[in-house]
Short mmCIF file of C-alpha atoms (C1' of nucleotides) in Angstrom, two decimals:
data_model
loop_
_atom_site.label_atom_id
_atom_site.label_comp_id
_atom_site.label_asym_id
_atom_site.label_seq_id
_atom_site.Cartn_x
_atom_site.Cartn_y
_atom_site.Cartn_z
CA UNK O 1 79.42 97.49 86.37
CA UNK O 2 82.85 98.08 87.67
CA UNK O 3 85.16 100.80 86.39
CA UNK O 4 87.33 98.30 84.55
CA UNK O 5 84.32 96.72 82.87
CA UNK O 6 83.05 100.08 81.66
CA UNK O 7 86.47 100.90 80.22
CA UNK O 8 86.63 97.64 78.33
CA UNK O 9 83.13 98.04 76.90
CA UNK O 10 83.89 101.60 75.79
CA UNK O 11 87.07 100.60 74.07
CA UNK O 12 85.47 97.62 72.32
CA UNK O 13 82.69 99.89 71.20
CA UNK O 14 85.16 102.29 69.58
CA UNK O 15 87.24 99.52 68.04
CA UNK O 16 84.22 97.80 66.57
CA UNK O 17 83.20 100.90 64.67
CA UNK O 18 86.76 101.52 63.57
CA UNK O 19 87.54 97.99 62.39
CA UNK O 20 84.01 97.04 61.39
CA UNK O 21 84.58 93.50 62.56
CA UNK O 22 85.10 91.50 65.71
CA UNK O 23 87.70 92.94 68.07
CA UNK O 24 90.79 90.83 68.68
CA UNK O 25 92.44 90.27 72.00
CA UNK O 26 95.66 91.92 70.95
CA UNK O 27 93.93 94.98 69.48
CA UNK O 28 92.18 95.50 72.77
CA UNK O 29 95.30 94.86 74.83
CA UNK O 30 97.18 97.50 72.86
CA UNK O 31 94.41 100.08 73.19
CA UNK O 32 93.99 99.48 76.87
CA UNK O 33 97.68 99.43 77.65
CA UNK O 34 97.43 96.01 79.20
CA UNK O 35 98.33 92.39 78.43
CA UNK O 36 96.51 89.96 76.22
CA UNK O 37 96.02 87.60 79.13
CA UNK O 38 94.28 90.27 81.15
CA UNK O 39 92.04 90.95 78.21
CA UNK O 40 91.08 87.28 77.91
CA UNK O 41 90.13 87.22 81.56
CA UNK O 42 87.86 90.21 81.18
CA UNK O 43 86.31 88.94 78.00
CA UNK O 44 85.21 85.80 79.77
CA UNK O 45 83.74 87.87 82.51
CA UNK O 46 81.88 90.21 80.15
CA UNK O 47 80.67 87.25 78.14
CA UNK O 48 79.20 85.72 81.35
CA UNK O 49 77.34 88.98 81.84
CA UNK O 50 75.97 88.81 78.31
CA UNK O 51 77.67 92.05 77.38
CA UNK O 52 79.46 90.46 74.43
CA UNK O 53 79.87 87.26 72.48
CA UNK O 54 83.23 85.66 72.97
CA UNK O 55 84.60 82.79 70.98
CA UNK O 56 88.01 81.47 71.84
CA UNK O 57 90.66 82.73 69.44
CA UNK O 58 88.00 84.52 67.40
CA UNK O 59 87.68 87.85 69.14
CA UNK O 60 84.57 89.49 70.65
CA UNK O 61 81.47 91.33 69.52
CA UNK O 62 79.19 93.46 71.72
CA UNK O 63 75.65 92.29 72.25
CA UNK O 64 72.83 94.85 72.14
CA UNK O 65 73.06 95.06 75.90
CA UNK O 66 76.80 95.68 75.73
CA UNK O 67 76.45 98.25 72.99
CA UNK O 68 73.91 100.15 75.01
CA UNK O 69 76.06 100.13 78.13
CA UNK O 70 79.13 101.22 76.12
CA UNK O 71 77.24 104.02 74.35
CA UNK O 72 76.03 105.33 77.69
CA UNK O 73 79.62 105.60 78.94
CA UNK O 74 80.53 107.44 75.74
CA UNK O 75 77.52 109.69 76.21
CA UNK O 76 78.65 110.61 79.71
CA UNK O 77 82.22 111.19 78.58
CA UNK O 78 81.20 113.56 75.83
CA UNK O 79 78.69 115.47 77.91
CA UNK O 80 81.32 116.12 80.52
CA UNK O 81 83.71 117.29 77.79
CA UNK O 82 81.08 119.83 76.69
CA UNK O 83 80.72 120.93 80.30
CA UNK O 84 84.45 121.37 80.77
CA UNK O 85 84.86 123.41 77.64
CA UNK O 86 81.63 125.41 77.61
CA UNK O 87 81.30 126.07 81.31
CA UNK O 88 84.80 125.84 82.79
CA UNK O 89 86.57 127.28 79.83
CA UNK O 90 89.02 124.45 79.38
CA UNK O 91 90.65 124.22 75.99
CA UNK O 92 89.26 121.37 73.96
CA UNK O 93 92.50 119.47 73.99
CA UNK O 94 92.80 119.41 77.78
CA UNK O 95 89.56 117.71 78.66
CA UNK O 96 90.00 114.09 77.71
CA UNK O 97 91.70 112.77 80.82
CA UNK O 98 89.33 114.52 83.20
CA UNK O 99 86.30 113.28 81.27
CA UNK O 100 87.86 109.85 81.44
CA UNK O 101 87.28 109.99 85.19
CA UNK O 102 83.93 111.77 85.15
CA UNK O 103 82.39 109.26 82.73
CA UNK O 104 82.21 106.71 85.51
CA UNK O 105 80.03 108.73 87.80
CA UNK O 106 76.87 106.83 88.29
CA UNK O 107 73.63 108.78 88.41
CA UNK O 108 70.95 108.78 85.76
CA UNK O 109 69.38 111.93 87.15
CA UNK O 110 72.76 113.70 87.12
CA UNK O 111 73.28 113.05 83.44
CA UNK O 112 69.71 114.02 82.60
CA UNK O 113 70.18 117.38 84.29
CA UNK O 114 73.66 117.88 82.97
CA UNK O 115 72.35 117.33 79.42
CA UNK O 116 69.69 119.97 79.98
CA UNK O 117 72.10 122.36 81.60
CA UNK O 118 74.32 122.17 78.51
CA UNK O 119 71.37 122.68 76.16
CA UNK O 120 71.08 119.09 74.89
CA UNK O 121 74.22 119.22 72.76
CA UNK O 122 74.58 116.80 69.83
CA UNK O 123 78.35 117.02 69.49
CA UNK O 124 81.27 117.20 71.83
CA UNK O 125 84.05 119.83 71.59
CA UNK O 126 86.00 117.59 69.22
CA UNK O 127 83.03 117.33 66.87
CA UNK O 128 82.20 113.79 67.86
CA UNK O 129 78.55 112.90 68.23
CA UNK O 130 76.98 112.38 71.66
CA UNK O 131 74.90 109.19 71.84
CA UNK O 132 71.35 109.77 73.16
CA UNK O 133 70.01 108.01 76.29
CA UNK O 134 69.16 104.92 74.24
CA UNK O 135 72.58 104.64 72.67
CA UNK O 136 71.70 105.97 69.24
CA UNK O 137 74.39 108.04 67.62
CA UNK O 138 73.76 110.82 65.15
CA UNK O 139 75.90 110.26 62.12
CA UNK O 140 78.98 112.36 62.50
CA UNK O 141 79.05 115.29 60.17
CA UNK O 142 82.68 115.85 60.72
CA UNK O 143 85.20 115.16 57.97
CA UNK O 144 88.73 116.06 57.17
CA UNK O 145 89.42 119.45 55.71
CA UNK O 146 91.32 117.64 52.96
CA UNK O 147 88.11 116.01 51.80
CA UNK O 148 86.45 119.30 50.98
CA UNK O 149 86.31 120.67 47.45
CA UNK O 150 86.54 124.18 46.13
CA UNK O 151 84.01 126.59 47.61
CA UNK O 152 82.90 124.21 50.32
CA UNK O 153 82.75 125.65 53.77
CA UNK O 154 83.46 123.87 57.04
CA UNK O 155 83.59 124.76 60.69
CA UNK O 156 86.58 123.57 62.59
CA UNK O 157 85.50 120.97 65.17
CA UNK O 158 88.76 119.16 66.04
CA UNK O 159 92.04 117.68 65.07
CA UNK O 160 93.05 114.20 64.15
CA UNK O 161 96.47 114.18 65.59
CA UNK O 162 97.41 116.75 68.17
CA UNK O 163 101.17 117.20 68.36
CA UNK O 164 102.21 120.40 70.14
CA UNK O 165 103.77 121.65 66.87
CA UNK O 166 100.53 121.20 64.94
CA UNK O 167 98.46 122.86 67.64
CA UNK O 168 100.89 125.69 67.71
CA UNK O 169 100.61 126.12 64.00
CA UNK O 170 96.78 126.29 64.23
CA UNK O 171 97.17 128.78 67.02
CA UNK O 172 99.40 130.97 64.91
CA UNK O 173 96.87 130.87 62.11
CA UNK O 174 94.12 131.62 64.57
CA UNK O 175 92.28 128.44 63.75
CA UNK O 176 90.34 126.98 66.67
CA UNK O 177 87.04 125.22 67.38
CA UNK O 178 84.33 127.16 65.61
CA UNK O 179 86.56 128.87 63.04
CA UNK O 180 84.86 128.96 59.64
CA UNK O 181 87.02 127.71 56.83
CA UNK O 182 86.24 128.33 53.17
CA UNK O 183 88.09 126.42 50.51
CA UNK O 184 89.12 128.91 47.88
CA UNK O 185 91.07 126.56 45.71
CA UNK O 186 92.73 123.16 45.68
CA UNK O 187 95.76 121.83 43.89
CA UNK O 188 95.17 118.37 42.63
CA UNK O 189 98.76 117.20 42.36
CA UNK O 190 99.82 117.84 45.98
CA UNK O 191 96.54 118.24 47.76
CA UNK O 192 97.41 121.71 49.02
CA UNK O 193 94.67 124.26 49.44
CA UNK O 194 94.09 127.98 49.46
CA UNK O 195 91.71 128.67 52.29
CA UNK O 196 90.07 131.48 54.07
CA UNK O 197 90.10 130.94 57.81
CA UNK O 198 88.30 133.65 59.70
CA UNK O 199 89.56 136.89 58.09
CA UNK O 200 92.80 135.55 56.73
CA UNK O 201 93.55 133.80 53.44
CA UNK O 202 96.52 131.47 53.09
CA UNK O 203 97.86 128.17 51.81
CA UNK O 204 97.78 124.92 53.76
CA UNK O 205 99.62 121.78 52.75
CA UNK O 206 97.91 118.46 52.36
CA UNK O 207 99.45 117.37 55.60
CA UNK O 208 97.82 120.26 57.47
CA UNK O 209 94.45 119.66 55.79
CA UNK O 210 94.53 115.98 56.58
CA UNK O 211 94.67 116.51 60.26
CA UNK O 212 91.90 119.03 60.73
CA UNK O 213 88.29 117.95 61.22
CA UNK O 214 85.56 120.26 59.96
CA UNK O 215 81.80 120.03 60.18
CA UNK O 216 80.12 120.78 56.90
CA UNK O 217 76.33 120.49 56.64
CA UNK U 1 95.80 107.96 96.99
CA UNK U 2 93.27 105.29 96.24
CA UNK U 3 89.55 105.76 96.55
CA UNK U 4 89.39 103.70 99.74
CA UNK U 5 92.23 105.69 101.31
CA UNK U 6 90.56 108.98 100.53
CA UNK U 7 87.32 107.75 102.07
CA UNK U 8 89.05 106.66 105.23
CA UNK U 9 90.89 109.98 105.60
CA UNK U 10 87.75 111.96 105.05
CA UNK U 11 85.85 109.94 107.65
CA UNK U 12 88.66 110.21 110.20
CA UNK U 13 88.74 113.98 109.57
CA UNK U 14 85.04 114.29 110.34
CA UNK U 15 85.20 112.06 113.41
CA UNK U 16 88.20 113.84 114.88
CA UNK U 17 86.31 117.14 114.83
CA UNK U 18 83.20 115.52 116.22
CA UNK U 19 84.87 113.59 119.05
CA UNK U 20 87.75 115.98 119.63
CA UNK U 21 90.02 113.08 120.38
CA UNK U 22 91.71 110.14 118.68
CA UNK U 23 89.42 108.07 116.51
CA UNK U 24 88.84 104.47 117.61
CA UNK U 25 88.81 101.48 115.31
CA UNK U 26 85.21 100.63 116.09
CA UNK U 27 83.98 104.23 115.60
CA UNK U 28 85.55 104.14 112.15
CA UNK U 29 84.24 100.72 111.30
CA UNK U 30 80.72 101.77 112.16
CA UNK U 31 80.91 104.99 110.13
CA UNK U 32 82.41 103.23 107.14
CA UNK U 33 80.03 100.28 107.29
CA UNK U 34 82.89 97.83 107.47
CA UNK U 35 84.65 95.56 109.97
CA UNK U 36 87.11 96.53 112.64
CA UNK U 37 89.68 94.20 111.18
CA UNK U 38 89.46 95.97 107.80
CA UNK U 39 89.93 99.27 109.54
CA UNK U 40 93.04 98.01 111.30
CA UNK U 41 94.52 96.96 107.96
CA UNK U 42 93.92 100.37 106.46
CA UNK U 43 95.18 102.22 109.50
CA UNK U 44 98.50 100.46 109.19
CA UNK U 45 98.70 101.34 105.54
CA UNK U 46 97.86 105.00 106.12
CA UNK U 47 100.36 105.13 108.97
CA UNK U 48 103.06 103.82 106.62
CA UNK U 49 102.19 106.69 104.34
CA UNK U 50 102.52 109.17 107.17
CA UNK U 51 98.91 110.20 106.82
CA UNK U 52 98.17 109.47 110.44
CA UNK U 53 99.70 108.29 113.71
CA UNK U 54 98.57 104.83 114.74
CA UNK U 55 99.21 103.25 118.09
CA UNK U 56 97.87 99.77 118.65
CA UNK U 57 94.74 99.73 120.69
CA UNK U 58 94.89 103.49 121.04
CA UNK U 59 93.17 104.77 117.90
CA UNK U 60 94.49 107.10 115.26
CA UNK U 61 95.17 110.77 114.72
CA UNK U 62 95.74 112.56 111.41
CA UNK U 63 99.07 114.10 110.74
CA UNK U 64 99.26 117.54 109.06
CA UNK U 65 99.74 115.75 105.79
CA UNK U 66 96.72 113.61 106.41
CA UNK U 67 94.60 116.54 107.50
CA UNK U 68 95.42 118.42 104.37
CA UNK U 69 94.62 115.48 102.15
CA UNK U 70 91.34 114.90 103.95
CA UNK U 71 90.34 118.56 103.85
CA UNK U 72 90.92 118.57 100.14
CA UNK U 73 88.55 115.65 99.66
CA UNK U 74 85.99 117.52 101.76
CA UNK U 75 86.57 120.68 99.70
CA UNK U 76 85.92 118.78 96.49
CA UNK U 77 82.81 117.14 97.92
CA UNK U 78 81.29 120.39 99.03
CA UNK U 79 82.11 122.30 95.85
CA UNK U 80 80.37 119.57 93.84
CA UNK U 81 77.39 119.84 96.12
CA UNK U 82 77.18 123.54 95.40
CA UNK U 83 77.41 122.79 91.69
CA UNK U 84 74.65 120.19 91.87
CA UNK U 85 72.29 122.51 93.74
CA UNK U 86 73.11 125.86 92.19
CA UNK U 87 73.66 124.81 88.59
CA UNK U 88 71.74 121.54 88.15
CA UNK U 89 68.89 122.50 90.47
CA UNK U 90 69.09 119.45 92.66
CA UNK U 91 67.48 119.70 96.07
CA UNK U 92 70.02 120.00 98.86
CA UNK U 93 69.08 116.62 100.33
CA UNK U 94 69.60 114.67 97.08
CA UNK U 95 73.22 115.58 96.37
CA UNK U 96 75.27 113.73 98.92
CA UNK U 97 75.59 110.43 97.17
CA UNK U 98 76.52 111.94 93.86
CA UNK U 99 79.08 114.22 95.48
CA UNK U 100 80.43 111.16 97.24
CA UNK U 101 81.47 109.91 93.77
CA UNK U 102 82.58 113.23 92.33
CA UNK U 103 84.83 114.07 95.22
CA UNK U 104 87.34 111.46 93.97
CA UNK U 105 87.90 113.05 90.60
CA UNK U 106 91.45 113.97 90.46
CA UNK U 107 92.44 117.25 88.77
CA UNK U 108 93.71 120.33 90.55
CA UNK U 109 92.88 122.52 87.55
CA UNK U 110 89.33 121.17 87.45
CA UNK U 111 88.66 122.14 91.05
CA UNK U 112 90.27 125.52 90.60
CA UNK U 113 88.01 126.30 87.71
CA UNK U 114 84.93 124.80 89.35
CA UNK U 115 85.51 126.97 92.35
CA UNK U 116 85.69 130.08 90.14
CA UNK U 117 82.63 128.97 88.12
CA UNK U 118 80.63 128.74 91.34
CA UNK U 119 81.83 132.18 92.56
CA UNK U 120 84.22 130.93 95.22
CA UNK U 121 81.55 129.77 97.65
CA UNK U 122 82.44 129.53 101.36
CA UNK U 123 79.63 127.13 102.32
CA UNK U 124 77.92 124.18 100.78
CA UNK U 125 74.14 123.82 100.37
CA UNK U 126 73.85 122.27 103.85
CA UNK U 127 75.59 125.19 105.42
CA UNK U 128 78.84 123.37 106.00
CA UNK U 129 82.02 125.37 105.36
CA UNK U 130 84.16 124.54 102.34
CA UNK U 131 87.85 124.17 103.25
CA UNK U 132 90.16 126.40 101.13
CA UNK U 133 92.89 124.86 98.97
CA UNK U 134 95.22 124.76 102.00
CA UNK U 135 92.75 122.95 104.17
CA UNK U 136 91.72 125.88 106.31
CA UNK U 137 88.11 126.02 107.37
CA UNK U 138 86.24 129.15 108.16
CA UNK U 139 85.03 129.13 111.73
CA UNK U 140 81.29 129.23 111.81
CA UNK U 141 79.52 131.52 114.22
CA UNK U 142 76.57 130.57 116.29
CA UNK U 143 73.44 132.61 116.39
CA UNK U 144 69.81 132.25 117.42
CA UNK U 145 67.49 130.31 115.23
CA UNK U 146 65.17 133.32 115.27
CA UNK U 147 67.81 135.35 113.42
CA UNK U 148 67.71 133.10 110.37
CA UNK U 149 65.70 133.94 107.31
CA UNK U 150 63.82 131.79 104.89
CA UNK U 151 65.90 129.00 103.35
CA UNK U 152 68.80 129.48 105.67
CA UNK U 153 70.12 126.36 107.33
CA UNK U 154 71.56 126.02 110.81
CA UNK U 155 72.98 123.24 112.85
CA UNK U 156 71.77 123.10 116.44
CA UNK U 157 74.73 123.81 118.72
CA UNK U 158 73.02 124.70 122.03
CA UNK U 159 70.20 126.43 123.90
CA UNK U 160 69.99 129.84 125.48
CA UNK U 161 67.72 128.94 128.41
CA UNK U 162 67.34 125.39 129.46
CA UNK U 163 64.18 124.90 131.41
CA UNK U 164 63.09 121.24 131.66
CA UNK U 165 59.95 122.11 129.69
CA UNK U 166 61.95 123.57 126.87
CA UNK U 167 64.36 120.67 126.71
CA UNK U 168 61.47 118.27 126.81
CA UNK U 169 59.92 120.10 123.92
CA UNK U 170 63.17 119.82 121.91
CA UNK U 171 63.37 116.15 122.80
CA UNK U 172 59.85 115.52 121.57
CA UNK U 173 60.71 117.24 118.33
CA UNK U 174 63.91 115.23 118.11
CA UNK U 175 66.06 118.34 118.06
CA UNK U 176 69.47 117.92 119.66
CA UNK U 177 73.02 119.02 119.20
CA UNK U 178 73.94 118.47 115.57
CA UNK U 179 70.38 118.49 114.26
CA UNK U 180 70.16 120.34 110.96
CA UNK U 181 67.40 122.93 110.80
CA UNK U 182 66.18 124.46 107.61
CA UNK U 183 63.96 127.52 107.70
CA UNK U 184 61.16 126.88 105.24
CA UNK U 185 59.18 130.02 105.98
CA UNK U 186 58.87 132.84 108.48
CA UNK U 187 55.92 134.96 109.58
CA UNK U 188 56.83 138.55 110.01
CA UNK U 189 54.17 139.65 112.42
CA UNK U 190 54.75 137.09 115.10
CA UNK U 191 58.18 135.76 114.25
CA UNK U 192 56.98 132.17 114.05
CA UNK U 193 58.68 129.83 111.60
CA UNK U 194 58.03 126.73 109.55
CA UNK U 195 61.13 124.61 109.84
CA UNK U 196 62.48 121.30 108.83
CA UNK U 197 64.37 119.66 111.64
CA UNK U 198 65.94 116.36 110.64
CA UNK U 199 63.18 114.61 108.71
CA UNK U 200 60.24 116.41 110.21
CA UNK U 201 58.62 119.68 109.24
CA UNK U 202 56.64 121.77 111.75
CA UNK U 203 55.97 125.23 113.16
CA UNK U 204 57.90 126.80 115.97
CA UNK U 205 56.90 129.99 117.82
CA UNK U 206 59.18 132.99 118.14
CA UNK U 207 59.78 132.01 121.75
CA UNK U 208 61.12 128.61 120.75
CA UNK U 209 63.28 130.06 118.04
CA UNK U 210 64.78 132.68 120.34
CA UNK U 211 66.19 130.08 122.66
CA UNK U 212 67.99 127.80 120.23
CA UNK U 213 71.50 128.44 119.06
CA UNK U 214 72.42 127.31 115.57
CA UNK U 215 75.58 127.43 113.64
CA UNK U 216 75.10 128.91 110.23
CA UNK U 217 77.91 130.04 108.16
"C1'" DA T 1 101.56 70.18 53.88
"C1'" DC T 2 104.46 71.32 57.34
"C1'" DT T 3 107.03 74.23 60.13
"C1'" DA T 4 107.73 78.82 62.01
"C1'" DA T 5 105.87 82.86 63.55
"C1'" DT T 6 102.13 85.07 65.52
"C1'" DG T 7 98.17 85.38 68.37
"C1'" DT T 8 95.50 83.64 72.33
"C1'" DT T 9 94.53 81.19 76.38
"C1'" DT T 10 95.68 78.93 80.72
"C1'" DA T 11 97.95 78.40 85.09
"C1'" DG T 12 99.65 80.35 88.84
"C1'" DC T 13 101.12 84.57 91.42
"C1'" DT T 14 100.51 89.63 93.22
"C1'" DT T 15 98.13 93.51 95.36
"C1'" DT T 16 94.17 95.88 97.24
"C1'" DG T 17 90.56 95.84 100.17
"C1'" DC T 18 87.51 93.34 102.20
"C1'" DC T 19 85.92 89.18 105.25
"C1'" DT T 20 85.60 85.55 109.51
"C1'" DA T 21 87.46 83.41 113.41
"C1'" DA T 22 90.59 83.34 116.97
"C1'" DA T 23 93.90 85.58 119.93
"C1'" DA T 24 95.36 89.53 122.48
"C1'" DT T 25 94.52 93.69 124.99
"C1'" DT T 26 91.96 96.98 127.62
"C1'" DA T 27 87.85 98.22 130.26
"C1'" DT T 28 84.14 97.25 133.63
"C1'" DA T 29 81.91 95.56 137.37
"C1'" DA T 30 81.15 92.51 141.37
"C1'" DT Y 1 91.13 92.26 142.40
"C1'" DT Y 2 89.75 89.24 139.41
"C1'" DA Y 3 86.61 87.61 136.10
"C1'" DT Y 4 83.92 88.94 132.36
"C1'" DA Y 5 82.85 91.97 128.67
"C1'" DA Y 6 84.16 94.83 125.04
"C1'" DT Y 7 87.49 96.30 121.80
"C1'" DT Y 8 91.23 95.65 118.77
"C1'" DT Y 9 94.57 93.01 116.34
"C1'" DT Y 10 96.29 88.99 113.90
"C1'" DA Y 11 96.02 85.11 110.85
"C1'" DG Y 12 94.26 83.15 107.02
"C1'" DG Y 13 91.06 83.64 102.96
"C1'" DC Y 14 88.46 85.55 98.97
"C1'" DA Y 15 87.40 88.28 94.66
"C1'" DA Y 16 88.90 91.74 91.27
"C1'" DA Y 17 92.12 92.93 88.02
"C1'" DG Y 18 96.40 92.88 86.79
"C1'" DC Y 19 101.00 90.26 85.67
"C1'" DT Y 20 104.59 86.44 83.67
"C1'" DA Y 21 105.61 82.16 81.67
"C1'" DA Y 22 104.14 78.29 79.41
"C1'" DA Y 23 100.84 75.85 76.53
"C1'" DC Y 24 97.90 75.77 72.79
"C1'" DA Y 25 95.71 77.54 68.08
"C1'" DT Y 26 95.83 79.85 63.96
"C1'" DT Y 27 98.12 81.84 60.04
"C1'" DA Y 28 101.66 82.23 56.75
"C1'" DG Y 29 105.72 81.00 54.09
"C1'" DT Y 30 108.06 77.81 51.57
#
DNA sequence: ACTAATGTTTAGCTTTGCCTAAAATTATAA
DNA sequence: TTATAATTTTAGGCAAAGCTAAACATTAGT
């Protein structure tokens, strides 16, 4: 498995879950910042390797083999993210690019030990689930703050969109990964909420609430 | 800097220190498990990038720029080895291949934090010095094998007395300049040691150990 | 249903890093 | 010193993974 192949598989894996259908050439090209023709080339190659089913003009679908390979790349990526945040004290929004490189390191024993070293985590610092060695994914328990109802409690596990402005806002309100958020009240007509975040109580607009992932339980 | 370029620089760096002269095309080809013609190609490319000075038929020599780049790759390699042994409990002879991959991960901040996480180590698990961020390497001092304690590692750099019998003994045990020696155990009352020299493990008397210089660190 | 717009594939080219075979240079040895 | 051996370079190719331009399929609009 080359680096490029791993990246394609990973991206198809993500797109399949998002779109819940075959993945089109253009969708892939956009996500991978490449051209449709390059995608076609790679699809043919991955189809030859039985990683996916490719039908001309009809998009692709991962086989079991492909799914497993892709999930393993995702597993490695997310474990490294946990390492970077928990052990090297990176902030959770700085780790993606580095993990993007580390996910391609090839050693089963390394990942086994890393997993143990980190205490067999189930979720990465963004709240996304870490697939197990066999590619099974625990159902994500994260949802948007805006989905919560009065008196529900969530723990902040990530953001949906991370503009500097938004992150700065969260910073000012002292909301970060792990912050407990309690929904004190909710306005139906505009979706705004009164919340308690840590020690402080304040209002957040729908827009704010729609971009914050929390883990309920 | 591509992966291949980094590997060439690193290898030239090591060979320059070993041979104390320019590095020949064939020497490089052998070390890199490739063909002389491939080496020539890459030498021309690295010369264009001012990483080394290349004169046809005369071998190559790293420039300051090339030396610095190479030392940084070595730094990363050795820091990861420390990580693998100290944190993930790998044995020191299992880590090379993995570190060979990890050394190419590209993030200054990552290495800064890794270094701190490991307690700013000066030497890797094999006893080799870790270059600092500017490419400087701590000079290692030689001492007698008999001065080492359990689990210390030394590289054979010479003998104190060189009787034919002694040299023959070393020869039989396949100990020569550059042989890595790991002290597995030491008897207090007679100063004898159980050592690993290269692949073999055996006992050496105090007398033997008192006549062999090793470089620790 | 047919044409236009959109999406996808094919053909052919580029770069990187490797290869083999042949030519050129340097080293060695009689 | 000169021939032979060894080393190094050059020339010409190959596979991976990308690209552009052109051809081909599908979808959508009227």
